[in-house]
């Protein structure tokens, strides 16, 4: 398959997935019990005509598929819609993306640096104390819920020790982002370390490494140049997919650390049953995820000639 | 493999570059130079919910901000005394037509004078149906409100006929019926009654981004969602001068995080979330404030269910609930068990009218239930999930199960919207969550919302008794305030005789503060009066 056909196929797939997923999300928000407009004022009821006005404005009395079509046609005109208070969803997203991107990339960086280093270290010392320590550490890291990690880290490093701000983005990058990013990164980091460890062990046993060793190449060069690079392929795939996940999966962390990011916006919107905002944010997240996935596939094709020619 | 390495390095470089530049354009960055830790003396920071709407006729969670930026016509202090702020006087002979005279020389933050026209225009804008302002209901009793909010179609006018400008500083308000409590209805928490300058009316969206009020503090920058709002003392303010020079409102998604930030000393004040009430005294010592508030909670009963039709069943349920223990264990003793049908802070409330029925008497409760013929089947106690009420309703279910032998269990909804809809539709499966925080501390407010159909807390106590409605209307028409308070107390006797729902607690609104705050003051609205906050020396 040529690169052009590969790209075209990916784009078509992407569109189909996009329409399907966004409709499902729209339908799910629609199916949430309770009237979002009636609950808009908290426990203070809105005047009846205010409710009527808003219901009409947001087509809430019409069937879900028509609401979805209104939304989709507006989207094709480049309009992500507004929330129930009349604020533009696109503006809200524009305001919040930088926070989420900063958080995700910081976390990603931690995964890359710490995860790869730990994996390499453990892989080279297979079966020894270091390997076992990394194994135990990664099991622990991936089994504690992120919420518990976040709240504990906040109390220990923010309140007790005072090394990092407790919440908010006032201290800017990196101080405001390091602690939340480390909490988000913990799970992926554990996966990266174990993936890298396994990959390193496999590579160490491969024929070409044995040949290199037989040729008398120094160990430093074998590990630093040949083992590192060949072990990186599966890890790289994981890291790329994980970046997509990080961009959309930071809802809990943004809440705990009060970072005004996209996840935070999504959380508030779901609580308020704000269909337009939920779908707008989700759409953006789906796009990010699909695009990173597509890029990974293409990257794979570049890296591994066998895929390109299959 | 050389290619793969190059891509990796390139990605890393791009990552760093992106992280660096997004750090610089961070919307919340500007808070660094305005937070209390770096500000000059007299600045305080407060954790709030993201306001979204700042226009007083629209805001639903920005009361603290509104009270800082606008001055009300009247102010009710924590002893429930009413004083005039922007109003010189509010008078009426018949309680139906009220004449409001404004103080001279007051200005909005843009320098324009506060006039009778500012009020009339603002109120018409708030009440105008097509604007769909969330708080427009506060003006519903003004003559002409209906014309701006027709049941069908668009209104044919933009003004309420009940509002008349007499001169620059005087206007009259005609109400649909006599209402002795009107001066209270224009007090600080009734934000729909705030004035707006002429510039606001031309572009309401711009006004929401940068509101201009007549209060002690003016907004410095524009409102950007997710970023702190900073207000500084307005030099030309004509009312009582504030004791602090600057207030920063920092939005938090999770009150628990704000609580932790106060604990770390990064924030000065946060409200106290329900799930932290029991530990607050340990964490904060004497920096916990609990303000008596005009809020009351009931255990709403599904009165259409025949099992609850005998008054003795309802009284038995009430006497089976151990309010004191629940208050101590779950709310750290910050609430007050209710002994009447309105909060104790509302003047004239007949405290103790509920008598033994609001006390814990498990044996009498069981005997009373048996006398009434017992209770068949299960009792599902329904409450909104996800808002920290789980322990409270589980405790009530335990009380009823242990003391009355009824198989009672607490069952949460998915979220507030589901609960609210279910209650409005009258579909609740059993006893349910029922509370109201009044915006002005008059028995009228609490009695109206619970016991008048369409009064506000709809279906909170699904019992709309014509006699109660008549008695409330009579009390409304009583001009003398002491007589009116007595008249509302008479209404409570009628309610007590029917006992439609067990009263639970008089609420307190609770806050925690940093060490920088020497004293947090309050008003009858129950929230802190931030402009009168006392800081410790040197803070």
CSV table of N, CA and C in Angstrom, one decimal, chain B residues 191-264:
chain,number,residue,atom,x,y,z
B,191,UNK,N,-29.8,39.6,45.0
B,191,UNK,CA,-28.9,40.3,44.1
B,191,UNK,C,-29.7,40.9,42.8
B,192,UNK,N,-30.9,40.3,42.5
B,192,UNK,CA,-31.6,40.8,41.4
B,192,UNK,C,-32.0,42.3,41.6
B,193,UNK,N,-32.0,42.7,42.9
B,193,UNK,CA,-32.4,44.1,43.2
B,193,UNK,C,-31.3,45.1,43.1
B,194,UNK,N,-30.1,44.7,42.7
B,194,UNK,CA,-29.0,45.6,42.6
B,194,UNK,C,-29.1,46.5,41.4
B,195,UNK,N,-28.5,47.7,41.4
B,195,UNK,CA,-28.6,48.6,40.2
B,195,UNK,C,-27.5,48.3,39.2
B,196,UNK,N,-27.8,48.7,38.0
B,196,UNK,CA,-26.7,48.6,36.9
B,196,UNK,C,-26.6,49.9,36.3
B,197,UNK,N,-25.4,50.3,35.9
B,197,UNK,CA,-25.2,51.6,35.2
B,197,UNK,C,-25.7,51.6,33.8
B,198,UNK,N,-25.9,52.7,33.2
B,198,UNK,CA,-26.4,52.8,31.9
B,198,UNK,C,-25.6,52.0,30.9
B,199,UNK,N,-24.3,52.1,31.0
B,199,UNK,CA,-23.4,51.4,30.0
B,199,UNK,C,-23.7,49.9,30.0
B,200,UNK,N,-24.2,49.3,31.1
B,200,UNK,CA,-24.4,47.9,31.2
B,200,UNK,C,-25.5,47.5,30.2
B,201,UNK,N,-26.5,48.3,30.1
B,201,UNK,CA,-27.7,47.9,29.4
B,201,UNK,C,-27.5,47.8,27.9
B,202,UNK,N,-26.5,48.5,27.4
B,202,UNK,CA,-26.3,48.5,25.9
B,202,UNK,C,-25.6,47.1,25.5
B,203,UNK,N,-24.8,46.6,26.4
B,203,UNK,CA,-24.1,45.4,26.0
B,203,UNK,C,-23.9,44.5,27.3
B,204,UNK,N,-24.9,43.6,27.5
B,204,UNK,CA,-24.9,42.8,28.7
B,204,UNK,C,-23.7,41.8,28.7
B,205,UNK,N,-23.3,41.3,27.6
B,205,UNK,CA,-22.2,40.3,27.5
B,205,UNK,C,-20.9,41.0,28.0
B,206,UNK,N,-20.7,42.2,27.5
B,206,UNK,CA,-19.5,43.0,27.9
B,206,UNK,C,-19.6,43.3,29.4
B,207,UNK,N,-20.8,43.5,29.9
B,207,UNK,CA,-21.0,43.8,31.3
B,207,UNK,C,-20.7,42.6,32.2
B,208,UNK,N,-21.0,41.4,31.6
B,208,UNK,CA,-20.6,40.2,32.4
B,208,UNK,C,-19.1,40.0,32.5
B,209,UNK,N,-18.4,40.4,31.4
B,209,UNK,CA,-17.0,40.3,31.4
B,209,UNK,C,-16.3,41.3,32.3
B,210,UNK,N,-17.0,42.5,32.4
B,210,UNK,CA,-16.4,43.5,33.3
B,210,UNK,C,-17.6,44.2,34.0
B,211,UNK,N,-18.1,43.6,35.0
B,211,UNK,CA,-19.2,44.3,35.7
B,211,UNK,C,-18.8,45.6,36.5
B,212,UNK,N,-19.7,46.5,36.5
B,212,UNK,CA,-19.4,47.8,37.2
B,212,UNK,C,-20.5,48.0,38.2
B,213,UNK,N,-20.2,48.1,39.5
B,213,UNK,CA,-21.2,48.2,40.5
B,213,UNK,C,-21.2,49.5,41.2
B,214,UNK,N,-21.9,49.5,42.3
B,214,UNK,CA,-21.9,50.7,43.2
B,214,UNK,C,-21.4,50.4,44.6
B,215,UNK,N,-20.6,49.3,44.7
B,215,UNK,CA,-20.3,48.8,46.0
B,215,UNK,C,-18.9,49.2,46.4
B,216,UNK,N,-18.4,48.6,47.5
B,216,UNK,CA,-17.1,49.0,48.1
B,216,UNK,C,-15.9,48.6,47.3
B,217,UNK,N,-16.1,47.7,46.4
B,217,UNK,CA,-14.9,47.2,45.7
B,217,UNK,C,-15.2,47.2,44.2
B,218,UNK,N,-14.1,47.6,43.4
B,218,UNK,CA,-14.3,47.5,41.9
B,218,UNK,C,-13.4,46.4,41.4
B,219,UNK,N,-13.9,45.9,40.3
B,219,UNK,CA,-13.1,44.8,39.6
B,219,UNK,C,-12.0,45.4,38.9
B,220,UNK,N,-10.8,44.8,39.0
B,220,UNK,CA,-9.6,45.4,38.3
B,220,UNK,C,-9.5,45.0,36.9
B,221,UNK,N,-9.4,43.7,36.6
B,221,UNK,CA,-9.3,43.3,35.2
B,221,UNK,C,-10.6,42.7,34.7
B,222,UNK,N,-10.5,42.1,33.5
B,222,UNK,CA,-11.7,41.5,33.0
B,222,UNK,C,-11.9,40.1,33.6
B,223,UNK,N,-13.1,39.6,33.6
B,223,UNK,CA,-13.3,38.2,34.1
B,223,UNK,C,-12.9,37.2,33.1
B,224,UNK,N,-12.0,36.4,33.4
B,224,UNK,CA,-11.5,35.3,32.6
B,224,UNK,C,-11.8,34.0,33.3
B,225,UNK,N,-12.6,33.1,32.7
B,225,UNK,CA,-13.0,31.9,33.4
B,225,UNK,C,-11.7,31.1,33.8
B,226,UNK,N,-11.8,30.5,35.0
B,226,UNK,CA,-10.7,29.7,35.6
B,226,UNK,C,-9.6,30.6,36.2
B,227,UNK,N,-9.7,31.9,36.1
B,227,UNK,CA,-8.7,32.7,36.7
B,227,UNK,C,-9.3,33.5,37.8
B,228,UNK,N,-8.4,33.9,38.8
B,228,UNK,CA,-8.9,34.6,40.0
B,228,UNK,C,-9.5,36.0,39.6
B,229,UNK,N,-10.5,36.4,40.3
B,229,UNK,CA,-11.1,37.7,40.1
B,229,UNK,C,-10.5,38.6,41.2
B,230,UNK,N,-10.0,39.8,40.9
B,230,UNK,CA,-9.4,40.6,41.9
B,230,UNK,C,-10.2,41.9,41.9
B,231,UNK,N,-10.7,42.3,43.1
B,231,UNK,CA,-11.4,43.5,43.3
B,231,UNK,C,-10.6,44.4,44.4
B,232,UNK,N,-10.5,45.7,44.1
B,232,UNK,CA,-9.9,46.6,45.0
B,232,UNK,C,-10.8,47.6,45.5
B,233,UNK,N,-10.5,48.2,46.7
B,233,UNK,CA,-11.4,49.2,47.3
B,233,UNK,C,-11.7,50.3,46.4
B,234,UNK,N,-12.9,50.7,46.2
B,234,UNK,CA,-13.3,51.8,45.3
B,234,UNK,C,-13.2,53.1,46.1
B,235,UNK,N,-12.3,54.0,45.7
B,235,UNK,CA,-12.0,55.2,46.5
B,235,UNK,C,-13.2,56.1,46.8
B,236,UNK,N,-14.1,56.1,45.9
B,236,UNK,CA,-15.3,57.1,46.1
B,236,UNK,C,-16.5,56.4,46.7
B,237,UNK,N,-16.3,55.2,47.3
B,237,UNK,CA,-17.4,54.6,47.9
B,237,UNK,C,-17.9,55.4,49.1
B,238,UNK,N,-19.3,55.6,49.2
B,238,UNK,CA,-19.9,56.5,50.1
B,238,UNK,C,-20.4,55.7,51.4
B,239,UNK,N,-20.3,54.4,51.4
B,239,UNK,CA,-20.8,53.7,52.6
B,239,UNK,C,-19.7,53.4,53.6
B,240,UNK,N,-20.0,52.5,54.5
B,240,UNK,CA,-18.9,52.2,55.5
B,240,UNK,C,-17.7,51.7,54.8
B,241,UNK,N,-16.5,52.4,55.1
B,241,UNK,CA,-15.3,52.0,54.4
B,241,UNK,C,-14.9,50.5,54.8
B,242,UNK,N,-14.4,49.8,53.8
B,242,UNK,CA,-14.0,48.4,54.1
B,242,UNK,C,-12.8,48.3,54.9
B,243,UNK,N,-12.5,47.2,55.6
B,243,UNK,CA,-11.3,47.1,56.4
B,243,UNK,C,-10.2,46.4,55.6
B,244,UNK,N,-10.5,45.9,54.4
B,244,UNK,CA,-9.5,45.3,53.6
B,244,UNK,C,-9.4,46.1,52.3
B,245,UNK,N,-8.2,46.1,51.7
B,245,UNK,CA,-8.0,46.9,50.5
B,245,UNK,C,-8.2,46.1,49.2
B,246,UNK,N,-8.2,44.8,49.3
B,246,UNK,CA,-8.3,44.0,48.1
B,246,UNK,C,-8.8,42.6,48.4
B,247,UNK,N,-9.7,42.1,47.6
B,247,UNK,CA,-10.2,40.7,47.7
B,247,UNK,C,-9.9,40.0,46.4
B,248,UNK,N,-9.3,38.8,46.5
B,248,UNK,CA,-9.1,38.0,45.4
B,248,UNK,C,-10.0,36.7,45.5
B,249,UNK,N,-10.9,36.5,44.5
B,249,UNK,CA,-11.7,35.4,44.5
B,249,UNK,C,-11.1,34.3,43.6
B,250,UNK,N,-10.7,33.2,44.2
B,250,UNK,CA,-10.0,32.2,43.4
B,250,UNK,C,-10.9,31.0,43.2
B,251,UNK,N,-11.2,30.7,41.9
B,251,UNK,CA,-12.2,29.6,41.6
B,251,UNK,C,-11.6,28.2,41.9
B,252,UNK,N,-12.3,27.4,42.5
B,252,UNK,CA,-11.9,26.0,42.8
B,252,UNK,C,-13.0,25.1,42.3
B,253,UNK,N,-12.7,24.0,41.6
B,253,UNK,CA,-13.7,23.0,41.2
B,253,UNK,C,-14.1,22.2,42.5
B,254,UNK,N,-13.2,21.9,43.4
B,254,UNK,CA,-13.4,21.1,44.5
B,254,UNK,C,-13.2,21.8,45.8
B,255,UNK,N,-14.2,22.0,46.6
B,255,UNK,CA,-14.0,22.7,47.8
B,255,UNK,C,-13.0,22.1,48.7
B,256,UNK,N,-12.9,20.8,48.6
B,256,UNK,CA,-11.8,20.0,49.4
B,256,UNK,C,-10.4,20.6,49.1
B,257,UNK,N,-10.2,20.9,47.8
B,257,UNK,CA,-8.9,21.5,47.4
B,257,UNK,C,-8.7,22.8,48.0
B,258,UNK,N,-9.7,23.6,48.0
B,258,UNK,CA,-9.6,25.0,48.6
B,258,UNK,C,-9.3,24.8,50.1
B,259,UNK,N,-10.0,23.9,50.8
B,259,UNK,CA,-9.8,23.6,52.2
B,259,UNK,C,-8.3,23.3,52.4
B,260,UNK,N,-7.7,22.4,51.6
B,260,UNK,CA,-6.3,22.1,51.7
B,260,UNK,C,-5.4,23.3,51.5
B,261,UNK,N,-5.8,24.1,50.5
B,261,UNK,CA,-5.0,25.3,50.2
B,261,UNK,C,-5.0,26.3,51.4
B,262,UNK,N,-6.1,26.4,52.1
B,262,UNK,CA,-6.1,27.2,53.3
B,262,UNK,C,-5.2,26.6,54.4
B,263,UNK,N,-5.3,25.3,54.5
B,263,UNK,CA,-4.4,24.6,55.5
B,263,UNK,C,-3.0,24.9,55.2
B,264,UNK,N,-2.6,25.0,53.9
B,264,UNK,CA,-1.2,25.2,53.5
B,264,UNK,C,-0.8,26.7,53.6
